[in-house]
PDB file of C-alpha atoms in Angstrom:
ATOM      1  CA  UNK A 245       0.000   0.000   0.000  1.00 35.00           C
ATOM      2  CA  UNK A 246       2.908   2.295   0.586  1.00 36.00           C
ATOM      3  CA  UNK A 247       4.667   3.951  -2.278  1.00 34.00           C
ATOM      4  CA  UNK A 248       8.339   4.435  -1.634  1.00 35.00           C
ATOM      5  CA  UNK A 249      10.897   6.183  -3.790  1.00 36.00           C
ATOM      6  CA  UNK A 250      13.442   3.617  -4.917  1.00 32.00           C
ATOM      7  CA  UNK A 251      16.955   4.250  -3.704  1.00 31.00           C
ATOM      8  CA  UNK A 252      19.262   4.594  -6.652  1.00 31.00           C
ATOM      9  CA  UNK A 253      21.853   1.867  -7.097  1.00 29.00           C
ATOM     10  CA  UNK A 254      24.161   4.032  -9.168  1.00 31.00           C
ATOM     11  CA  UNK A 255      24.712   7.185  -7.120  1.00 32.00           C
ATOM     12  CA  UNK A 256      26.959   8.644  -9.779  1.00 33.00           C
ATOM     13  CA  UNK A 257      24.178   8.772 -12.351  1.00 33.00           C
ATOM     14  CA  UNK A 258      21.889  10.648  -9.947  1.00 34.00           C
ATOM     15  CA  UNK A 259      24.696  12.997  -9.087  1.00 34.00           C
ATOM     16  CA  UNK A 260      25.007  13.827 -12.772  1.00 35.00           C
ATOM     17  CA  UNK A 261      21.254  14.345 -13.159  1.00 37.00           C
ATOM     18  CA  UNK A 262      20.992  16.762 -10.240  1.00 38.00           C
ATOM     19  CA  UNK A 263      24.225  18.586 -10.806  1.00 38.00           C
ATOM     20  CA  UNK A 264      25.697  17.387  -7.524  1.00 41.00           C
ATOM     21  CA  UNK A 265      28.633  15.548  -8.992  1.00 37.00           C
ATOM     22  CA  UNK A 266      32.307  16.425  -8.644  1.00 34.00           C
ATOM     23  CA  UNK A 267      33.253  19.650 -10.341  1.00 31.00           C
ATOM     24  CA  UNK A 268      36.127  19.742 -12.865  1.00 31.00           C
ATOM     25  CA  UNK A 269      38.336  21.174 -10.146  1.00 30.00           C
ATOM     26  CA  UNK A 270      37.932  18.052  -8.052  1.00 31.00           C
ATOM     27  CA  UNK A 271      35.409  19.506  -5.566  1.00 35.00           C
ATOM     28  CA  UNK A 272      31.703  18.711  -5.326  1.00 44.00           C
ATOM     29  CA  UNK A 273      28.479  20.621  -4.726  1.00 74.00           C
ATOM     30  CA  UNK A 274      25.644  19.270  -2.623  1.00 87.00           C
ATOM     31  CA  UNK A 275      22.043  20.400  -2.778  1.00 91.00           C
ATOM     32  CA  UNK A 276      21.915  23.589  -0.747  1.00 91.00           C
ATOM     33  CA  UNK A 277      20.137  22.885   2.559  1.00 87.00           C
ATOM     34  CA  UNK A 278      19.259  26.588   2.757  1.00 88.00           C
ATOM     35  CA  UNK A 279      17.278  26.309  -0.475  1.00 89.00           C
ATOM     36  CA  UNK A 280      13.564  26.013   0.498  1.00 84.00           C
ATOM     37  CA  UNK A 281      13.083  23.465  -2.289  1.00 86.00           C
ATOM     38  CA  UNK A 282      15.794  21.158  -0.903  1.00 87.00           C
ATOM     39  CA  UNK A 283      14.611  18.724   1.733  1.00 81.00           C
ATOM     40  CA  UNK A 284      17.135  16.379   3.348  1.00 82.00           C
ATOM     41  CA  UNK A 285      15.872  13.144   4.850  1.00 76.00           C
ATOM     42  CA  UNK A 286      19.348  12.200   6.065  1.00 78.00           C
ATOM     43  CA  UNK A 287      22.881  13.611   5.852  1.00 82.00           C
ATOM     44  CA  UNK A 288      24.483  10.173   5.830  1.00 82.00           C
ATOM     45  CA  UNK A 289      26.440   9.515   2.603  1.00 81.00           C
ATOM     46  CA  UNK A 290      23.993   8.043   0.113  1.00 72.00           C
ATOM     47  CA  UNK A 291      21.678   7.133   3.055  1.00 76.00           C
ATOM     48  CA  UNK A 292      22.178   3.349   3.003  1.00 71.00           C
ATOM     49  CA  UNK A 293      19.039   1.442   3.964  1.00 66.00           C
ATOM     50  CA  UNK A 294      16.769   4.501   4.069  1.00 63.00           C
ATOM     51  CA  UNK A 295      13.429   4.384   2.260  1.00 62.00           C
ATOM     52  CA  UNK A 296      11.687   7.704   1.753  1.00 65.00           C
ATOM     53  CA  UNK A 297       8.956   9.145  -0.409  1.00 64.00           C
ATOM     54  CA  UNK A 298       8.973  12.391  -2.382  1.00 73.00           C
ATOM     55  CA  UNK A 299       5.998  14.399  -3.533  1.00 71.00           C
ATOM     56  CA  UNK A 300       4.696  14.098  -7.105  1.00 73.00           C
ATOM     57  CA  UNK A 301       6.449  17.346  -8.108  1.00 80.00           C
ATOM     58  CA  UNK A 302       9.738  16.460  -6.394  1.00 84.00           C
ATOM     59  CA  UNK A 303      12.856  14.577  -7.467  1.00 88.00           C
ATOM     60  CA  UNK A 304      14.709  12.228  -5.094  1.00 87.00           C
ATOM     61  CA  UNK A 305      18.452  12.489  -4.600  1.00 87.00           C
ATOM     62  CA  UNK A 306      20.882  10.105  -2.920  1.00 86.00           C
ATOM     63  CA  UNK A 307      24.502  11.218  -3.099  1.00 87.00           C
ATOM     64  CA  UNK A 308      27.599  11.574  -0.932  1.00 87.00           C
ATOM     65  CA  UNK A 309      25.928  14.573   0.749  1.00 84.00           C
ATOM     66  CA  UNK A 310      22.931  12.604   1.962  1.00 86.00           C
ATOM     67  CA  UNK A 311      19.499  11.948   0.521  1.00 84.00           C
ATOM     68  CA  UNK A 312      16.165  13.662   0.217  1.00 81.00           C
ATOM     69  CA  UNK A 313      13.895  15.455  -2.215  1.00 84.00           C
ATOM     70  CA  UNK A 314      14.190  18.523  -4.422  1.00 90.00           C
ATOM     71  CA  UNK A 315      11.076  20.474  -5.304  1.00 88.00           C
ATOM     72  CA  UNK A 316       8.096  22.152  -3.645  1.00 83.00           C
ATOM     73  CA  UNK A 317       7.285  20.439  -0.380  1.00 71.00           C
ATOM     74  CA  UNK A 318       3.801  18.963  -0.081  1.00 70.00           C
ATOM     75  CA  UNK A 319       1.641  20.425   2.655  1.00 78.00           C
ATOM     76  CA  UNK A 320       1.830  18.398   5.848  1.00 86.00           C
ATOM     77  CA  UNK A 321      -1.420  16.870   7.081  1.00 90.00           C
ATOM     78  CA  UNK A 322      -2.634  19.034   9.971  1.00 90.00           C
ATOM     79  CA  UNK A 323      -1.998  17.096  13.218  1.00 89.00           C
ATOM     80  CA  UNK A 324      -4.768  19.102  14.947  1.00 88.00           C
ATOM     81  CA  UNK A 325      -7.313  17.761  12.434  1.00 88.00           C
ATOM     82  CA  UNK A 326      -9.296  14.983  14.169  1.00 85.00           C
ATOM     83  CA  UNK A 327      -9.268  13.023  10.914  1.00 87.00           C
ATOM     84  CA  UNK A 328      -5.443  12.975  10.759  1.00 92.00           C
ATOM     85  CA  UNK A 329      -3.575  10.287  12.695  1.00 92.00           C
ATOM     86  CA  UNK A 330       0.227  10.418  12.731  1.00 94.00           C
ATOM     87  CA  UNK A 331       2.103   7.200  13.421  1.00 93.00           C
ATOM     88  CA  UNK A 332       5.363   9.165  13.469  1.00 93.00           C
ATOM     89  CA  UNK A 333       6.633  12.614  12.495  1.00 91.00           C
ATOM     90  CA  UNK A 334      10.073  11.157  11.711  1.00 90.00           C
ATOM     91  CA  UNK A 335      10.427   9.896   8.097  1.00 83.00           C
ATOM     92  CA  UNK A 336      13.333   7.630   9.074  1.00 83.00           C
ATOM     93  CA  UNK A 337      11.290   6.049  11.853  1.00 89.00           C
ATOM     94  CA  UNK A 338       8.406   5.658   9.388  1.00 86.00           C
ATOM     95  CA  UNK A 339      10.654   3.522   7.184  1.00 79.00           C
ATOM     96  CA  UNK A 340      11.011   1.014  10.017  1.00 84.00           C
ATOM     97  CA  UNK A 341       7.418   1.065  11.271  1.00 84.00           C
ATOM     98  CA  UNK A 342       4.821  -1.396  10.015  1.00 84.00           C
ATOM     99  CA  UNK A 343       1.275  -0.019  10.141  1.00 85.00           C
ATOM    100  CA  UNK A 344      -1.972  -0.225   8.233  1.00 83.00           C
ATOM    101  CA  UNK A 345      -4.839   2.186   7.674  1.00 86.00           C
ATOM    102  CA  UNK A 346      -8.493   1.170   7.673  1.00 82.00           C
ATOM    103  CA  UNK A 347     -10.116   0.665   4.241  1.00 81.00           C
ATOM    104  CA  UNK A 348     -11.811   4.079   4.433  1.00 79.00           C
ATOM    105  CA  UNK A 349      -8.593   5.907   5.368  1.00 84.00           C
ATOM    106  CA  UNK A 350      -5.820   7.238   3.119  1.00 84.00           C
ATOM    107  CA  UNK A 351      -2.192   6.462   3.974  1.00 83.00           C
ATOM    108  CA  UNK A 352       0.378   9.252   3.802  1.00 83.00           C
ATOM    109  CA  UNK A 353       4.143   8.850   3.928  1.00 79.00           C
ATOM    110  CA  UNK A 354       6.389  11.829   3.197  1.00 76.00           C
ATOM    111  CA  UNK A 355       8.861  14.201   4.828  1.00 74.00           C
ATOM    112  CA  UNK A 356       6.148  15.241   7.291  1.00 85.00           C
ATOM    113  CA  UNK A 357       6.011  11.725   8.697  1.00 87.00           C
ATOM    114  CA  UNK A 358       3.491   8.961   8.154  1.00 89.00           C
ATOM    115  CA  UNK A 359       0.016   8.001   9.213  1.00 89.00           C
ATOM    116  CA  UNK A 360      -3.579   7.832   8.095  1.00 91.00           C
ATOM    117  CA  UNK A 361      -6.204  10.365   7.056  1.00 89.00           C
ATOM    118  CA  UNK A 362      -9.877   9.578   7.606  1.00 87.00           C
ATOM    119  CA  UNK A 363     -12.479  10.779   5.088  1.00 84.00           C
ATOM    120  CA  UNK A 364     -14.512  13.867   5.870  1.00 80.00           C
ATOM    121  CA  UNK A 365     -17.480  12.940   8.069  1.00 74.00           C
ATOM    122  CA  UNK A 366     -20.860  13.046   6.409  1.00 73.00           C
ATOM    123  CA  UNK A 367     -23.070  16.003   7.233  1.00 83.00           C
ATOM    124  CA  UNK A 368     -25.562  15.363  10.035  1.00 90.00           C
ATOM    125  CA  UNK A 369     -29.202  15.005   9.018  1.00 92.00           C
ATOM    126  CA  UNK A 370     -30.920  18.362   9.533  1.00 92.00           C
ATOM    127  CA  UNK A 371     -32.969  18.132  12.717  1.00 90.00           C
ATOM    128  CA  UNK A 372     -35.196  20.999  11.516  1.00 90.00           C
ATOM    129  CA  UNK A 373     -36.195  19.011   8.417  1.00 90.00           C
ATOM    130  CA  UNK A 374     -39.691  17.559   9.009  1.00 87.00           C
ATOM    131  CA  UNK A 375     -38.674  14.376   7.181  1.00 89.00           C
ATOM    132  CA  UNK A 376     -35.874  13.737   9.737  1.00 92.00           C
ATOM    133  CA  UNK A 377     -36.720  12.142  13.077  1.00 92.00           C
ATOM    134  CA  UNK A 378     -33.949  11.792  15.665  1.00 94.00           C
ATOM    135  CA  UNK A 379     -34.369   9.060  18.250  1.00 93.00           C
ATOM    136  CA  UNK A 380     -31.293  10.417  20.047  1.00 94.00           C
ATOM    137  CA  UNK A 381     -28.442  12.856  19.387  1.00 93.00           C
ATOM    138  CA  UNK A 382     -26.193  10.857  21.746  1.00 92.00           C
ATOM    139  CA  UNK A 383     -24.355   8.092  19.893  1.00 87.00           C
ATOM    140  CA  UNK A 384     -23.629   6.283  23.175  1.00 89.00           C
ATOM    141  CA  UNK A 385     -27.337   6.268  23.982  1.00 92.00           C
ATOM    142  CA  UNK A 386     -28.054   5.023  20.451  1.00 91.00           C
ATOM    143  CA  UNK A 387     -26.007   1.906  21.271  1.00 87.00           C
ATOM    144  CA  UNK A 388     -28.552   1.072  23.974  1.00 90.00           C
ATOM    145  CA  UNK A 389     -31.754   1.923  22.106  1.00 86.00           C
ATOM    146  CA  UNK A 390     -33.614  -0.626  20.036  1.00 86.00           C
ATOM    147  CA  UNK A 391     -35.756   1.156  17.461  1.00 87.00           C
ATOM    148  CA  UNK A 392     -37.199   0.561  14.016  1.00 85.00           C
ATOM    149  CA  UNK A 393     -38.021   2.781  11.062  1.00 88.00           C
ATOM    150  CA  UNK A 394     -41.068   2.451   8.823  1.00 82.00           C
ATOM    151  CA  UNK A 395     -40.600   0.429   5.637  1.00 82.00           C
ATOM    152  CA  UNK A 396     -40.361   3.518   3.423  1.00 83.00           C
ATOM    153  CA  UNK A 397     -37.969   5.303   5.802  1.00 88.00           C
ATOM    154  CA  UNK A 398     -34.163   5.184   5.900  1.00 91.00           C
ATOM    155  CA  UNK A 399     -32.405   4.465   9.186  1.00 91.00           C
ATOM    156  CA  UNK A 400     -29.341   6.540  10.069  1.00 90.00           C
ATOM    157  CA  UNK A 401     -26.866   5.722  12.797  1.00 86.00           C
ATOM    158  CA  UNK A 402     -23.654   7.726  12.972  1.00 84.00           C
ATOM    159  CA  UNK A 403     -21.698  10.204  15.086  1.00 82.00           C
ATOM    160  CA  UNK A 404     -24.622  12.651  14.797  1.00 88.00           C
ATOM    161  CA  UNK A 405     -26.954  10.273  16.584  1.00 92.00           C
ATOM    162  CA  UNK A 406     -29.621   7.930  15.262  1.00 93.00           C
ATOM    163  CA  UNK A 407     -33.098   8.048  13.828  1.00 92.00           C
ATOM    164  CA  UNK A 408     -35.167   7.778  10.661  1.00 94.00           C
ATOM    165  CA  UNK A 409     -35.459   9.797   7.457  1.00 93.00           C
ATOM    166  CA  UNK A 410     -38.697   9.780   5.494  1.00 88.00           C
ATOM    167  CA  UNK A 411     -38.642   9.986   1.710  1.00 86.00           C
ATOM    168  CA  UNK A 412     -39.325  13.338   0.072  1.00 79.00           C
ATOM    169  CA  UNK A 413     -43.096  13.835  -0.138  1.00 72.00           C
ATOM    170  CA  UNK A 414     -44.577  13.767  -3.601  1.00 71.00           C
ATOM    171  CA  UNK A 415     -45.819  17.045  -5.021  1.00 82.00           C
ATOM    172  CA  UNK A 416     -49.567  17.467  -4.596  1.00 89.00           C
ATOM    173  CA  UNK A 417     -51.688  17.764  -7.722  1.00 91.00           C
ATOM    174  CA  UNK A 418     -52.314  21.444  -8.386  1.00 92.00           C
ATOM    175  CA  UNK A 419     -55.879  22.279  -7.359  1.00 91.00           C
ATOM    176  CA  UNK A 420     -55.737  25.251  -9.748  1.00 92.00           C
ATOM    177  CA  UNK A 421     -55.195  22.948 -12.709  1.00 92.00           C
ATOM    178  CA  UNK A 422     -58.495  22.489 -14.586  1.00 92.00           C
ATOM    179  CA  UNK A 423     -57.539  18.848 -15.199  1.00 93.00           C
ATOM    180  CA  UNK A 424     -57.351  18.170 -11.429  1.00 94.00           C
ATOM    181  CA  UNK A 425     -60.531  17.422  -9.459  1.00 94.00           C
ATOM    182  CA  UNK A 426     -60.232  16.938  -5.680  1.00 95.00           C
ATOM    183  CA  UNK A 427     -62.887  14.824  -3.984  1.00 94.00           C
ATOM    184  CA  UNK A 428     -61.328  15.613  -0.560  1.00 94.00           C
ATOM    185  CA  UNK A 429     -58.111  17.144   0.758  1.00 92.00           C
ATOM    186  CA  UNK A 430     -58.346  15.190   4.007  1.00 91.00           C
ATOM    187  CA  UNK A 431     -56.393  11.888   3.775  1.00 85.00           C
ATOM    188  CA  UNK A 432     -58.412  10.408   6.653  1.00 85.00           C
ATOM    189  CA  UNK A 433     -61.690  11.253   4.966  1.00 90.00           C
ATOM    190  CA  UNK A 434     -60.380   9.809   1.695  1.00 89.00           C
ATOM    191  CA  UNK A 435     -59.979   6.440   3.419  1.00 85.00           C
ATOM    192  CA  UNK A 436     -63.759   6.415   4.087  1.00 87.00           C
ATOM    193  CA  UNK A 437     -64.895   7.652   0.690  1.00 87.00           C
ATOM    194  CA  UNK A 438     -65.893   5.365  -2.124  1.00 87.00           C
ATOM    195  CA  UNK A 439     -65.566   7.131  -5.433  1.00 89.00           C
ATOM    196  CA  UNK A 440     -64.555   6.375  -8.978  1.00 89.00           C
ATOM    197  CA  UNK A 441     -63.000   8.407 -11.746  1.00 92.00           C
ATOM    198  CA  UNK A 442     -64.462   8.431 -15.227  1.00 89.00           C
ATOM    199  CA  UNK A 443     -62.355   7.239 -18.125  1.00 87.00           C
ATOM    200  CA  UNK A 444     -59.728   8.351 -19.110  1.00 89.00           C
ATOM    201  CA  UNK A 445     -59.134  10.062 -15.723  1.00 91.00           C
ATOM    202  CA  UNK A 446     -56.544   8.791 -13.222  1.00 91.00           C
ATOM    203  CA  UNK A 447     -57.386   8.378  -9.556  1.00 91.00           C
ATOM    204  CA  UNK A 448     -54.980   9.781  -6.928  1.00 89.00           C
ATOM    205  CA  UNK A 449     -55.010   9.313  -3.166  1.00 84.00           C
ATOM    206  CA  UNK A 450     -52.304  10.209  -0.675  1.00 80.00           C
ATOM    207  CA  UNK A 451     -51.156  12.798   1.846  1.00 79.00           C
ATOM    208  CA  UNK A 452     -52.565  15.568  -0.350  1.00 86.00           C
ATOM    209  CA  UNK A 453     -56.042  14.087  -0.433  1.00 89.00           C
ATOM    210  CA  UNK A 454     -57.841  12.241  -3.211  1.00 93.00           C
ATOM    211  CA  UNK A 455     -59.509  12.865  -6.507  1.00 93.00           C
ATOM    212  CA  UNK A 456     -59.156  12.492 -10.243  1.00 95.00           C
ATOM    213  CA  UNK A 457     -56.768  13.835 -12.864  1.00 94.00           C
ATOM    214  CA  UNK A 458     -57.815  14.123 -16.500  1.00 91.00           C
ATOM    215  CA  UNK A 459     -55.191  13.445 -19.158  1.00 87.00           C
ATOM    216  CA  UNK A 460     -53.879  16.214 -21.360  1.00 75.00           C
ATOM    217  CA  UNK A 461     -56.071  16.239 -24.458  1.00 56.00           C
ATOM    218  CA  UNK A 462     -54.660  17.075 -27.891  1.00 55.00           C
ATOM    219  CA  UNK A 463     -55.479  20.513 -29.212  1.00 48.00           C
ATOM    220  CA  UNK A 464     -58.097  20.467 -31.972  1.00 49.00           C
ATOM    221  CA  UNK A 465     -56.523  20.609 -35.421  1.00 47.00           C
ATOM    222  CA  UNK A 466     -53.157  19.219 -34.233  1.00 43.00           C
ATOM    223  CA  UNK A 467     -51.949  15.648 -34.537  1.00 44.00           C
TER     224      UNK A 467
END
């Protein structure tokens, strides 16, 4: 699961690529540690046995000066973020530590250290929404409560609490529409009424009430 930058077997070739090789006068130049784009992981010559990861816009180096990355440093995961869990802030220690993240988490391993980042928590169901019914806002209490939701409802159970969410109500037939004829707008009364719609009307009955809806008829002279 981890992605590590491979340590280069031929240090001389990397030296040539990064311009860190011996100068014609016999001296050598190392990546400048004062340069903000130079990030040393270790100052040991060629860093034997050190695995480290560079950012996607960085280049690794491993020479007689040490090893590290050259390029803009990636932003470190914020340790104060409750979704960020550091295993270590030391990249060298990270190379020796075995750890796993949960399937929902993302592993990070860079010069900031290593650890896991949890996904952003889902927004809590809006308690002011009439279709949302909280049984409890206390997740610990939810562990002790045995409750059921109606067949058409969706149960939720998360850090926000627990409860049921009803589906979005269907739009009521427009009583101002000449094709709509309400028999009653009281759902309870509709349960007691016995009525029929003439063909080709369609019967409706629900929270809005009950009645008949005539189909749209073609305009005379048009096919």
